[in-house]
Every structure is written in C-alpha cells, then in structure tokens.
Amino acid sequence: DLILPVFVLDGENRVEDITSLPGVRRMSLDKLMQVAEDCVQLGIPALALFPVVDAELKSLDAAEAYNPNGLVPRVVTALKARFPELGIITDIALDPYTSHGQDGLIDPNDPRGYVLNDETIAVLTRQAECHAAAGADIVAPSDMMDGRIHAVREALDAAGFIHSRILAYS
C-alpha cells in the first residue's frame, strides 16, 4: 500500500537534491519515468506528485495551478499514457503557485495578509478539475480552507469526474 511521494520540476535531464530531505530529489519528467517504471515493477501502486514551479509562473492569483498545459497536468498525462496501471495522486494546494508562498489567495486590502477562504476554494476546485482532466486518479487537498472537500467533490462530479477520488492527508 506504499504511496511514493515524488517532487517534479520542469525541464529535461534535471535532478536536484533536496537538502532539507536527505536522500530525496526533485526531478524532471524524463527522469521520473524511470522511477515510475521501477514502481510498477516493484508493485508500488501509486505516486504522489508534488510540483516545483518556476518562479516566473507564480502569481498572486495562483493561475498556474489550473493551467491545463502546466507542469502537473503534463506529468500526469505522460505518466498515465505510459503506465496506465500506476495510480497518480496530485497535491491540491496553492503554495507552489503563489508568489507569496501562502496556501491561499491573500486579501489585497488587508495589510495583515488575510487568506480569502472562499476565493481560494474556487481556485482549488479548478485545480482539482484540471488534474482530474489530465488523468489523475486521486486529488489530495493539503491546504486548510474550510469547506474545500465538499466544494472539490461537487466540482469533480459536476465536471463528470465522478470516479476521481479525494485523499485526506490525515
């Protein structure tokens, strides 16, 4: 029942050590393909994808989180095409996509940097739909917005992704 977490970044032939996680590396899709093949051969049923988004793609509104041509959808599509039996789990969170690094959209009128719950949920649901459309088997919200699980489920169902599952990190 092992789920292997992997950190993916854009480009080709890229592997970077993560100093805060000894023995763990970020890698580009071409390098990830070998890891995925090893998982299939070893009987590991699923990969959990965590993106490393280039700084120029980050924004206050986290629009890259639901870009159908973004890093995660491209990786999901490629992995599912080559390894359809491998489960693919995607992290539903905005911190990789926001220029400020928060997991939610920030109220521009609040000097304290208040996170806007409902506006963030709207982006999270778009992200979940985008990942499901790319072929993700499971979406896993890791943010902490109130009501996001219900909203994601409703959005996935409305978009026809009734078999897409939601994974709790708990």
mmCIF file of C-alpha atoms in Angstrom, residues 16-124:
data_model
loop_
_atom_site.group_PDB
_atom_site.id
_atom_site.type_symbol
_atom_site.label_atom_id
_atom_site.label_comp_id
_atom_site.label_asym_id
_atom_site.label_seq_id
_atom_site.Cartn_x
_atom_site.Cartn_y
_atom_site.Cartn_z
ATOM 1 C CA GLU A 16 18.291 18.171 -7.745
ATOM 2 C CA ASP A 17 18.903 17.058 -4.196
ATOM 3 C CA ILE A 18 16.526 18.466 -1.587
ATOM 4 C CA THR A 19 18.882 19.481 1.208
ATOM 5 C CA SER A 20 16.127 19.539 3.842
ATOM 6 C CA LEU A 21 15.151 15.944 2.908
ATOM 7 C CA PRO A 22 18.345 13.890 2.679
ATOM 8 C CA GLY A 23 18.114 11.195 0.015
ATOM 9 C CA VAL A 24 15.122 12.822 -1.695
ATOM 10 C CA ARG A 25 15.425 14.514 -5.081
ATOM 11 C CA ARG A 26 13.439 16.717 -7.392
ATOM 12 C CA MET A 27 13.430 15.505 -10.985
ATOM 13 C CA SER A 28 12.178 16.311 -14.434
ATOM 14 C CA LEU A 29 9.613 14.119 -16.164
ATOM 15 C CA ASP A 30 12.174 12.191 -18.214
ATOM 16 C CA LYS A 31 13.944 11.131 -15.014
ATOM 17 C CA LEU A 32 10.645 10.471 -13.261
ATOM 18 C CA MET A 33 9.700 7.955 -15.959
ATOM 19 C CA GLN A 34 12.404 5.575 -14.715
ATOM 20 C CA VAL A 35 11.176 5.943 -11.143
ATOM 21 C CA ALA A 36 7.624 5.209 -12.306
ATOM 22 C CA GLU A 37 8.809 2.122 -14.171
ATOM 23 C CA ASP A 38 10.600 0.912 -11.050
ATOM 24 C CA CYS A 39 7.398 1.460 -9.038
ATOM 25 C CA VAL A 40 5.367 -0.624 -11.458
ATOM 26 C CA GLN A 41 7.963 -3.415 -11.408
ATOM 27 C CA LEU A 42 8.126 -3.360 -7.602
ATOM 28 C CA GLY A 43 4.346 -3.343 -7.207
ATOM 29 C CA ILE A 44 4.174 0.149 -5.716
ATOM 30 C CA PRO A 45 0.609 1.152 -6.599
ATOM 31 C CA ALA A 46 0.813 4.949 -6.669
ATOM 32 C CA LEU A 47 2.933 8.061 -6.983
ATOM 33 C CA ALA A 48 2.022 11.309 -5.232
ATOM 34 C CA LEU A 49 3.207 14.296 -7.267
ATOM 35 C CA PHE A 50 4.495 17.488 -5.689
ATOM 36 C CA PRO A 51 5.467 20.215 -8.167
ATOM 37 C CA VAL A 52 8.331 22.654 -8.051
ATOM 38 C CA VAL A 53 7.017 25.589 -10.064
ATOM 39 C CA ASP A 54 9.341 28.059 -11.748
ATOM 40 C CA ALA A 55 9.291 31.478 -10.070
ATOM 41 C CA GLU A 56 8.132 33.304 -13.210
ATOM 42 C CA LEU A 57 4.942 31.184 -13.242
ATOM 43 C CA LYS A 58 3.956 32.093 -9.684
ATOM 44 C CA SER A 59 1.380 34.823 -9.140
ATOM 45 C CA LEU A 60 -0.915 36.365 -6.555
ATOM 46 C CA ASP A 61 -3.906 34.526 -8.049
ATOM 47 C CA ALA A 62 -2.134 31.143 -8.483
ATOM 48 C CA ALA A 63 -3.487 30.823 -12.042
ATOM 49 C CA GLU A 64 -0.790 28.308 -12.965
ATOM 50 C CA ALA A 65 -2.428 25.845 -10.535
ATOM 51 C CA TYR A 66 -5.185 25.157 -13.068
ATOM 52 C CA ASN A 67 -3.280 25.664 -16.322
ATOM 53 C CA PRO A 68 -4.090 22.563 -18.421
ATOM 54 C CA ASN A 69 -0.646 22.891 -20.029
ATOM 55 C CA GLY A 70 1.104 23.335 -16.686
ATOM 56 C CA LEU A 71 3.682 21.055 -15.142
ATOM 57 C CA VAL A 72 1.370 18.755 -13.169
ATOM 58 C CA PRO A 73 -1.170 18.110 -15.948
ATOM 59 C CA ARG A 74 1.647 17.376 -18.416
ATOM 60 C CA VAL A 75 3.331 14.986 -15.990
ATOM 61 C CA VAL A 76 0.059 13.237 -15.139
ATOM 62 C CA THR A 77 -0.846 12.804 -18.806
ATOM 63 C CA ALA A 78 2.587 11.402 -19.680
ATOM 64 C CA LEU A 79 2.683 9.020 -16.718
ATOM 65 C CA LYS A 80 -0.824 7.686 -17.345
ATOM 66 C CA ALA A 81 -0.084 7.201 -21.066
ATOM 67 C CA ARG A 82 2.982 5.071 -20.323
ATOM 68 C CA PHE A 83 1.863 3.443 -17.053
ATOM 69 C CA PRO A 84 -1.953 3.333 -17.025
ATOM 70 C CA GLU A 85 -1.933 0.861 -14.127
ATOM 71 C CA LEU A 86 0.060 3.220 -11.881
ATOM 72 C CA GLY A 87 -2.070 5.330 -9.562
ATOM 73 C CA ILE A 88 -1.376 9.034 -9.787
ATOM 74 C CA ILE A 89 -2.165 11.310 -6.858
ATOM 75 C CA THR A 90 -1.845 15.074 -7.127
ATOM 76 C CA ASP A 91 -1.488 17.592 -4.362
ATOM 77 C CA ILE A 92 -4.258 20.182 -4.388
ATOM 78 C CA ALA A 93 -2.702 23.260 -2.852
ATOM 79 C CA LEU A 94 -1.735 26.724 -3.977
ATOM 80 C CA ASP A 95 1.547 27.318 -2.149
ATOM 81 C CA PRO A 96 3.682 26.087 -5.088
ATOM 82 C CA TYR A 97 1.865 28.552 -7.363
ATOM 83 C CA THR A 98 1.538 31.745 -5.301
ATOM 84 C CA SER A 99 4.198 34.416 -5.424
ATOM 85 C CA HIS A 100 3.822 34.922 -1.665
ATOM 86 C CA GLY A 101 4.034 31.196 -0.821
ATOM 87 C CA GLN A 102 0.761 31.012 1.082
ATOM 88 C CA ASP A 103 -1.651 28.130 0.503
ATOM 89 C CA GLY A 104 -4.428 30.579 -0.240
ATOM 90 C CA LEU A 105 -5.228 33.797 -2.010
ATOM 91 C CA ILE A 106 -4.390 36.888 0.018
ATOM 92 C CA ASP A 107 -6.808 39.769 0.544
ATOM 93 C CA PRO A 108 -5.062 42.694 -1.183
ATOM 94 C CA ASN A 109 -6.916 45.159 1.052
ATOM 95 C CA ASP A 110 -5.791 43.609 4.329
ATOM 96 C CA PRO A 111 -2.310 44.679 5.485
ATOM 97 C CA ARG A 112 -2.110 41.564 7.698
ATOM 98 C CA GLY A 113 -2.235 39.294 4.642
ATOM 99 C CA TYR A 114 -5.559 37.624 5.445
ATOM 100 C CA VAL A 115 -6.213 34.481 3.390
ATOM 101 C CA LEU A 116 -9.512 34.562 1.479
ATOM 102 C CA ASN A 117 -11.226 31.237 2.116
ATOM 103 C CA ASP A 118 -14.000 31.186 -0.490
ATOM 104 C CA GLU A 119 -11.908 32.718 -3.265
ATOM 105 C CA THR A 120 -9.185 30.159 -2.557
ATOM 106 C CA ILE A 121 -11.679 27.298 -2.709
ATOM 107 C CA ALA A 122 -12.747 28.466 -6.168
ATOM 108 C CA VAL A 123 -9.150 28.127 -7.377
ATOM 109 C CA LEU A 124 -8.661 24.779 -5.610
#
